[in-house]
Every structure is written in structure tokens, then in C-alpha cells.
């Protein structure tokens, strides 16, 4: 049986108090049969969680330690305390912009799961790696080194060159990657690896969502720019519900 789809929005460094109305609009219109979440800037998590009780609000990063002297960082239990139910770890903007290693991503996933947060763990290749024919090998190695000992809720395949660019891989390339990642997950976790939701991320829009959701082993999407408004995000959610 196919996994229930998950469409998660990644708001990145966008959103202030006046965005709560948009979050309410999105939460109010979620159809049956699909899971939907919004991963918000930390400053909005508690307000959003209060405004849309029962709707999944998440964070975008978490520290690998449960507590300590880490100025500016957030622990998993603090995110949970604020109302978050999930968190993204290992986004390429963290891996590249903050030099996060696979080992750190793994520690983040472990600490998040220990605090009862669902994890969306991101992996993805650069354009040079894809051009060199090394996409599957690179992403598989990244996955192996980043995965926690217990199966996370979701893994997001996000080619770095597709994020925010309007470009996406061919559907064949998405299918090839998701099938390879499914193989790694099953090899590592057995049956639990079948239940890990494999999301595609990178320039998902209302115009391409249905065809992406039609690819085997695509169990949803991680959506950046198109998750900021109900007008863009809800058609993607509906495409997932109908797929
Ligand atoms: P995008 O971002 O949808 O704006 O390309 C996706 C992401 O970074 O998760």
C-alpha cells in the first residue's frame, strides 16, 4: 500500500505576525487523505500553533544536543514546547550556509526524535554532481551518513540546483533517485524503511505538482516559495490528495 502523502511547506526566513492569517487560511482548507505541515521561522511557531490547533507546525532546524551553551540555537524539546510537531534537518541551506556535516545532521535527527518531533531529513546533489553522473551515488552516501538509527518520518530529496530556481529534474531522474533511496531505506530499516515518506523538493509548484506526485515512490513534497500563500500551496496539497 502506498504511503499517505505529506506536503510540507518550508517558509525559510519569511513571515511575521501578519502571516498568521495566511496560515489559518491554509489550515482551514486542507482536504482529507493527505498530511500537511508548515515549517515556520522559530519566531512564529508558538503563535501559529495556537492559531491552528491540530494542524502540524514545524521548525526548520534543531541543535543536536538536548541542552547547553549554544548561543542562538534551539533544542528539540524547546521546539516541542513551543508547539512544533516536526522539524526539518539537513536542508542544503543549512549544510552549505552553516557547514553542517552529515554527522551533525544525524545528531539533529536523533535529538529531534528523542523529543517526539517527526523528522524530515533532506539530501540532495549539486548541479556539478548531477552533470558528472554522480547524483545517485552522492545522495545515497549522504543519506547513509545522515540517517539516525531509527527510521525518520520522511526523507526529502532536494537537488540543490532545483531549489528556488524554477528548474526540476526530469520525472525519470526523480523516479531513479527515489527508487535508489527507497532501496537504501529498506536495506537499513527493513519494513520500517517502506513507511519512510520520500518527499521531492525543489521548485514544486501548482503547475508541476500532479506529475511529480505521479512518480513511483514520491510520497509528497517539501515546498519552499510556493508554500507562502494559500493560493499557491493549496493546489499542491489538493494534487497530493488526488494522486
Ligand atoms: P523551493 O524550495 O520550493 O522554493 O524551490 C524548496 C526547499 O528549499 O525546501
mmCIF file of C-alpha atoms and ligand atoms in Angstrom:
data_model
loop_
_atom_site.group_PDB
_atom_site.id
_atom_site.type_symbol
_atom_site.label_atom_id
_atom_site.label_comp_id
_atom_site.label_asym_id
_atom_site.label_seq_id
_atom_site.Cartn_x
_atom_site.Cartn_y
_atom_site.Cartn_z
ATOM 1 C CA UNK A 1 0.000 0.000 0.000
ATOM 2 C CA UNK A 2 1.281 3.466 -0.853
ATOM 3 C CA UNK A 3 2.279 5.756 1.977
ATOM 4 C CA UNK A 4 -0.074 8.561 2.915
ATOM 5 C CA UNK A 5 1.295 11.681 1.268
ATOM 6 C CA UNK A 6 2.869 14.554 3.177
ATOM 7 C CA UNK A 7 3.095 18.071 1.784
ATOM 8 C CA UNK A 8 5.295 20.239 3.983
ATOM 9 C CA UNK A 9 5.880 23.939 3.496
ATOM 10 C CA UNK A 10 9.271 25.418 4.304
ATOM 11 C CA UNK A 11 8.857 29.105 4.981
ATOM 12 C CA UNK A 12 12.595 29.726 5.414
ATOM 13 C CA UNK A 13 13.256 33.309 6.611
ATOM 14 C CA UNK A 14 9.795 34.578 5.705
ATOM 15 C CA UNK A 15 6.832 35.519 7.851
ATOM 16 C CA UNK A 16 5.819 37.877 10.633
ATOM 17 C CA UNK A 17 2.733 38.281 12.813
ATOM 18 C CA UNK A 18 0.641 39.360 9.851
ATOM 19 C CA UNK A 19 1.288 35.956 8.229
ATOM 20 C CA UNK A 20 -0.870 34.131 10.779
ATOM 21 C CA UNK A 21 -3.991 34.888 8.736
ATOM 22 C CA UNK A 22 -2.449 33.086 5.736
ATOM 23 C CA UNK A 23 -1.540 30.097 7.919
ATOM 24 C CA UNK A 24 -5.151 29.957 9.160
ATOM 25 C CA UNK A 25 -6.386 30.053 5.544
ATOM 26 C CA UNK A 26 -4.125 27.159 4.613
ATOM 27 C CA UNK A 27 -5.004 25.045 7.679
ATOM 28 C CA UNK A 28 -8.728 25.578 7.179
ATOM 29 C CA UNK A 29 -8.698 24.254 3.613
ATOM 30 C CA UNK A 30 -6.710 21.018 3.953
ATOM 31 C CA UNK A 31 -8.629 18.189 2.244
ATOM 32 C CA UNK A 32 -8.951 14.687 3.680
ATOM 33 C CA UNK A 33 -6.456 12.000 2.770
ATOM 34 C CA UNK A 34 -3.216 13.992 2.913
ATOM 35 C CA UNK A 35 -0.932 15.219 5.703
ATOM 36 C CA UNK A 36 0.059 18.871 5.555
ATOM 37 C CA UNK A 37 2.586 20.789 7.650
ATOM 38 C CA UNK A 38 4.172 24.227 7.706
ATOM 39 C CA UNK A 39 7.765 24.581 8.918
ATOM 40 C CA UNK A 40 7.993 28.149 10.105
ATOM 41 C CA UNK A 41 10.614 30.539 11.425
ATOM 42 C CA UNK A 42 11.038 29.881 15.150
ATOM 43 C CA UNK A 43 9.523 33.272 15.976
ATOM 44 C CA UNK A 44 6.166 32.199 14.553
ATOM 45 C CA UNK A 45 5.897 28.628 15.822
ATOM 46 C CA UNK A 46 4.082 29.264 19.078
ATOM 47 C CA UNK A 47 1.670 31.832 17.643
ATOM 48 C CA UNK A 48 0.852 29.599 14.687
ATOM 49 C CA UNK A 49 0.410 26.509 16.852
ATOM 50 C CA UNK A 50 -2.103 28.414 18.998
ATOM 51 C CA UNK A 51 -3.899 29.817 15.954
ATOM 52 C CA UNK A 52 -4.349 26.445 14.204
ATOM 53 C CA UNK A 53 -4.587 23.765 16.906
ATOM 54 C CA UNK A 54 -4.445 20.292 15.414
ATOM 55 C CA UNK A 55 -2.577 21.462 12.308
ATOM 56 C CA UNK A 56 1.078 20.390 12.111
ATOM 57 C CA UNK A 57 3.514 23.242 12.680
ATOM 58 C CA UNK A 58 7.233 22.527 12.456
ATOM 59 C CA UNK A 59 10.681 24.051 12.799
ATOM 60 C CA UNK A 60 13.403 24.309 10.158
ATOM 61 C CA UNK A 61 16.432 23.291 12.204
ATOM 62 C CA UNK A 62 17.321 21.991 15.657
ATOM 63 C CA UNK A 63 20.502 21.520 17.657
ATOM 64 C CA UNK A 64 21.999 18.054 18.038
ATOM 65 C CA UNK A 65 22.405 18.424 21.794
ATOM 66 C CA UNK A 66 19.482 18.426 24.218
ATOM 67 C CA UNK A 67 20.804 21.430 26.157
ATOM 68 C CA UNK A 68 23.891 23.515 26.682
ATOM 69 C CA UNK A 69 25.767 26.729 25.924
ATOM 70 C CA UNK A 70 24.816 27.164 22.253
ATOM 71 C CA UNK A 71 24.003 30.804 21.647
ATOM 72 C CA UNK A 72 21.226 31.301 19.136
ATOM 73 C CA UNK A 73 20.370 27.618 18.807
ATOM 74 C CA UNK A 74 17.202 25.757 19.743
ATOM 75 C CA UNK A 75 16.851 22.374 21.423
ATOM 76 C CA UNK A 76 14.306 19.835 20.243
ATOM 77 C CA UNK A 77 12.321 19.955 23.479
ATOM 78 C CA UNK A 78 12.081 23.752 23.149
ATOM 79 C CA UNK A 79 10.585 23.413 19.672
ATOM 80 C CA UNK A 80 8.172 20.814 21.004
ATOM 81 C CA UNK A 81 7.318 23.049 23.952
ATOM 82 C CA UNK A 82 6.524 25.893 21.530
ATOM 83 C CA UNK A 83 4.031 23.669 19.730
ATOM 84 C CA UNK A 84 6.125 22.187 16.924
ATOM 85 C CA UNK A 85 5.339 18.601 15.943
ATOM 86 C CA UNK A 86 8.068 18.157 13.350
ATOM 87 C CA UNK A 87 11.350 19.629 12.179
ATOM 88 C CA UNK A 88 13.428 19.757 9.001
ATOM 89 C CA UNK A 89 17.059 18.667 9.402
ATOM 90 C CA UNK A 90 19.892 18.812 6.894
ATOM 91 C CA UNK A 91 18.388 21.286 4.444
ATOM 92 C CA UNK A 92 21.046 22.235 1.880
ATOM 93 C CA UNK A 93 20.807 25.855 3.003
ATOM 94 C CA UNK A 94 21.975 24.614 6.428
ATOM 95 C CA UNK A 95 24.509 22.127 5.055
ATOM 96 C CA UNK A 96 26.045 24.742 2.731
ATOM 97 C CA UNK A 97 25.389 28.020 4.527
ATOM 98 C CA UNK A 98 26.214 26.728 8.013
ATOM 99 C CA UNK A 99 28.670 23.987 7.093
ATOM 100 C CA UNK A 100 26.604 21.247 8.655
ATOM 101 C CA UNK A 101 28.105 17.803 8.211
ATOM 102 C CA UNK A 102 26.269 14.515 7.733
ATOM 103 C CA UNK A 103 27.232 13.637 11.310
ATOM 104 C CA UNK A 104 25.651 16.808 12.659
ATOM 105 C CA UNK A 105 22.506 16.198 10.627
ATOM 106 C CA UNK A 106 22.329 12.709 12.099
ATOM 107 C CA UNK A 107 22.715 14.105 15.639
ATOM 108 C CA UNK A 108 19.934 16.609 14.944
ATOM 109 C CA UNK A 109 17.624 13.856 13.745
ATOM 110 C CA UNK A 110 18.361 11.773 16.832
ATOM 111 C CA UNK A 111 17.735 14.662 19.223
ATOM 112 C CA UNK A 112 14.525 15.641 17.427
ATOM 113 C CA UNK A 113 13.126 12.118 17.562
ATOM 114 C CA UNK A 114 14.073 11.810 21.233
ATOM 115 C CA UNK A 115 11.860 14.857 21.857
ATOM 116 C CA UNK A 116 8.937 13.310 19.940
ATOM 117 C CA UNK A 117 9.351 15.520 16.864
ATOM 118 C CA UNK A 118 8.802 13.971 13.445
ATOM 119 C CA UNK A 119 11.824 14.481 11.205
ATOM 120 C CA UNK A 120 12.097 15.475 7.558
ATOM 121 C CA UNK A 121 15.732 14.734 6.679
ATOM 122 C CA UNK A 122 16.989 16.423 3.495
ATOM 123 C CA UNK A 123 19.549 15.198 0.992
ATOM 124 C CA UNK A 124 20.455 16.393 -2.483
ATOM 125 C CA UNK A 125 23.189 16.775 -5.061
ATOM 126 C CA UNK A 126 24.781 19.843 -6.653
ATOM 127 C CA UNK A 127 24.447 20.526 -10.364
ATOM 128 C CA UNK A 128 28.103 19.595 -10.907
ATOM 129 C CA UNK A 129 27.498 16.245 -9.233
ATOM 130 C CA UNK A 130 24.487 15.552 -11.453
ATOM 131 C CA UNK A 131 26.383 16.646 -14.591
ATOM 132 C CA UNK A 132 29.182 14.265 -13.647
ATOM 133 C CA UNK A 133 26.709 11.360 -13.389
ATOM 134 C CA UNK A 134 27.270 11.082 -9.655
ATOM 135 C CA UNK A 135 23.851 12.194 -8.361
ATOM 136 C CA UNK A 136 22.616 8.817 -7.098
ATOM 137 C CA UNK A 137 25.976 7.868 -5.580
ATOM 138 C CA UNK A 138 26.369 11.259 -3.869
ATOM 139 C CA UNK A 139 22.870 11.368 -2.435
ATOM 140 C CA UNK A 140 22.969 7.716 -1.346
ATOM 141 C CA UNK A 141 26.224 8.329 0.539
ATOM 142 C CA UNK A 142 24.770 11.465 2.130
ATOM 143 C CA UNK A 143 21.705 9.510 3.191
ATOM 144 C CA UNK A 144 23.693 6.637 4.698
ATOM 145 C CA UNK A 145 25.806 9.045 6.749
ATOM 146 C CA UNK A 146 22.900 11.247 7.884
ATOM 147 C CA UNK A 147 20.202 8.767 8.845
ATOM 148 C CA UNK A 148 19.507 8.161 12.536
ATOM 149 C CA UNK A 149 19.356 4.597 13.948
ATOM 150 C CA UNK A 150 15.538 4.576 13.943
ATOM 151 C CA UNK A 151 13.553 5.381 10.797
ATOM 152 C CA UNK A 152 12.558 9.062 10.457
ATOM 153 C CA UNK A 153 9.085 10.070 9.289
ATOM 154 C CA UNK A 154 10.335 11.495 5.994
ATOM 155 C CA UNK A 155 13.364 11.950 3.761
ATOM 156 C CA UNK A 156 13.281 14.831 1.285
ATOM 157 C CA UNK A 157 15.244 14.541 -1.945
ATOM 158 C CA UNK A 158 16.081 18.118 -2.849
ATOM 159 C CA UNK A 159 18.518 18.656 -5.731
ATOM 160 C CA UNK A 160 20.342 21.825 -4.678
ATOM 161 C CA UNK A 161 20.187 23.235 -8.199
ATOM 162 C CA UNK A 162 16.372 22.900 -8.261
ATOM 163 C CA UNK A 163 15.753 24.898 -5.074
ATOM 164 C CA UNK A 164 14.253 28.303 -5.809
ATOM 165 C CA UNK A 165 15.352 28.162 -9.452
ATOM 166 C CA UNK A 166 12.214 27.017 -11.269
ATOM 167 C CA UNK A 167 14.159 24.031 -12.647
ATOM 168 C CA UNK A 168 13.360 20.446 -11.753
ATOM 169 C CA UNK A 169 14.960 17.138 -12.731
ATOM 170 C CA UNK A 170 13.163 15.016 -15.314
ATOM 171 C CA UNK A 171 10.474 12.764 -13.893
ATOM 172 C CA UNK A 172 12.719 9.811 -14.839
ATOM 173 C CA UNK A 173 15.556 11.267 -12.776
ATOM 174 C CA UNK A 174 13.247 11.845 -9.803
ATOM 175 C CA UNK A 175 11.990 8.270 -10.119
ATOM 176 C CA UNK A 176 15.510 6.865 -10.363
ATOM 177 C CA UNK A 177 16.612 8.748 -7.247
ATOM 178 C CA UNK A 178 13.544 7.875 -5.171
ATOM 179 C CA UNK A 179 13.829 4.226 -6.091
ATOM 180 C CA UNK A 180 17.510 4.236 -5.073
ATOM 181 C CA UNK A 181 16.714 5.971 -1.788
ATOM 182 C CA UNK A 182 13.894 3.522 -1.071
ATOM 183 C CA UNK A 183 16.373 0.716 -1.561
ATOM 184 C CA UNK A 184 18.781 2.227 0.963
ATOM 185 C CA UNK A 185 15.983 2.827 3.484
ATOM 186 C CA UNK A 186 14.751 -0.757 3.244
ATOM 187 C CA UNK A 187 18.289 -2.117 3.464
ATOM 188 C CA UNK A 188 18.823 -0.124 6.654
ATOM 189 C CA UNK A 189 15.441 -0.291 8.393
ATOM 190 C CA UNK A 190 13.693 -3.293 6.856
ATOM 191 C CA UNK A 191 9.888 -2.912 6.812
ATOM 192 C CA UNK A 192 10.120 0.456 8.567
ATOM 193 C CA UNK A 193 12.045 1.719 5.548
ATOM 194 C CA UNK A 194 8.985 1.169 3.362
ATOM 195 C CA UNK A 195 6.993 3.533 5.577
ATOM 196 C CA UNK A 196 9.517 6.420 5.434
ATOM 197 C CA UNK A 197 7.874 9.045 3.273
ATOM 198 C CA UNK A 198 10.089 10.089 0.373
ATOM 199 C CA UNK A 199 9.379 13.716 -0.467
ATOM 200 C CA UNK A 200 10.592 15.554 -3.537
ATOM 201 C CA UNK A 201 11.618 19.185 -3.028
ATOM 202 C CA UNK A 202 12.848 21.945 -5.328
ATOM 203 C CA UNK A 203 10.628 24.282 -7.362
ATOM 204 C CA UNK A 204 7.422 22.341 -6.716
ATOM 205 C CA UNK A 205 4.529 24.480 -7.997
ATOM 206 C CA UNK A 206 0.829 24.073 -8.740
ATOM 207 C CA UNK A 207 1.745 23.519 -12.406
ATOM 208 C CA UNK A 208 4.122 20.582 -11.846
ATOM 209 C CA UNK A 209 2.849 19.006 -8.600
ATOM 210 C CA UNK A 210 0.496 16.409 -10.113
ATOM 211 C CA UNK A 211 3.124 14.945 -12.458
ATOM 212 C CA UNK A 212 5.697 14.799 -9.654
ATOM 213 C CA UNK A 213 3.216 13.045 -7.328
ATOM 214 C CA UNK A 214 2.575 10.544 -10.107
ATOM 215 C CA UNK A 215 6.179 9.271 -9.950
ATOM 216 C CA UNK A 216 6.640 5.947 -8.132
ATOM 217 C CA UNK A 217 7.972 6.299 -4.589
ATOM 218 C CA UNK A 218 7.201 10.025 -4.379
ATOM 219 C CA UNK A 219 5.217 10.276 -1.131
ATOM 220 C CA UNK A 220 4.823 14.028 -1.052
ATOM 221 C CA UNK A 221 6.745 17.269 -1.349
ATOM 222 C CA UNK A 222 8.779 19.793 0.562
ATOM 223 C CA UNK A 223 7.750 23.162 -0.819
ATOM 224 C CA UNK A 224 9.533 26.474 -0.342
ATOM 225 C CA UNK A 225 8.386 29.546 -2.262
ATOM 226 C CA UNK A 226 5.026 28.095 -3.270
ATOM 227 C CA UNK A 227 4.099 27.368 0.358
ATOM 228 C CA UNK A 228 3.924 31.021 1.386
ATOM 229 C CA UNK A 229 0.401 31.663 0.158
ATOM 230 C CA UNK A 230 -2.768 29.599 0.283
ATOM 231 C CA UNK A 231 -3.306 30.402 -3.411
ATOM 232 C CA UNK A 232 -0.108 28.581 -4.425
ATOM 233 C CA UNK A 233 0.119 25.962 -1.679
ATOM 234 C CA UNK A 234 -3.410 24.575 -1.617
ATOM 235 C CA UNK A 235 -3.430 23.413 -5.270
ATOM 236 C CA UNK A 236 -0.271 21.424 -4.489
ATOM 237 C CA UNK A 237 -1.962 19.909 -1.429
ATOM 238 C CA UNK A 238 -5.027 19.019 -3.499
ATOM 239 C CA UNK A 239 -2.818 17.422 -6.175
ATOM 240 C CA UNK A 240 -1.291 15.224 -3.465
ATOM 241 C CA UNK A 241 -4.711 14.312 -2.077
ATOM 242 C CA UNK A 242 -5.909 13.324 -5.553
ATOM 243 C CA UNK A 243 -2.814 11.355 -6.544
HETATM 244 P P1 LIG B 1 11.561 25.915 -3.370
HETATM 245 O O1 LIG B 1 12.331 25.446 -2.039
HETATM 246 O O2 LIG B 1 10.248 25.160 -3.399
HETATM 247 O O3 LIG B 1 11.377 27.402 -3.206
HETATM 248 O O4 LIG B 1 12.427 25.554 -4.523
HETATM 249 C C1 LIG B 1 12.276 24.113 -1.616
HETATM 250 C C2 LIG B 1 13.074 23.946 -0.346
HETATM 251 O O5 LIG B 1 14.125 24.590 -0.206
HETATM 252 O O6 LIG B 1 12.691 23.163 0.531
#
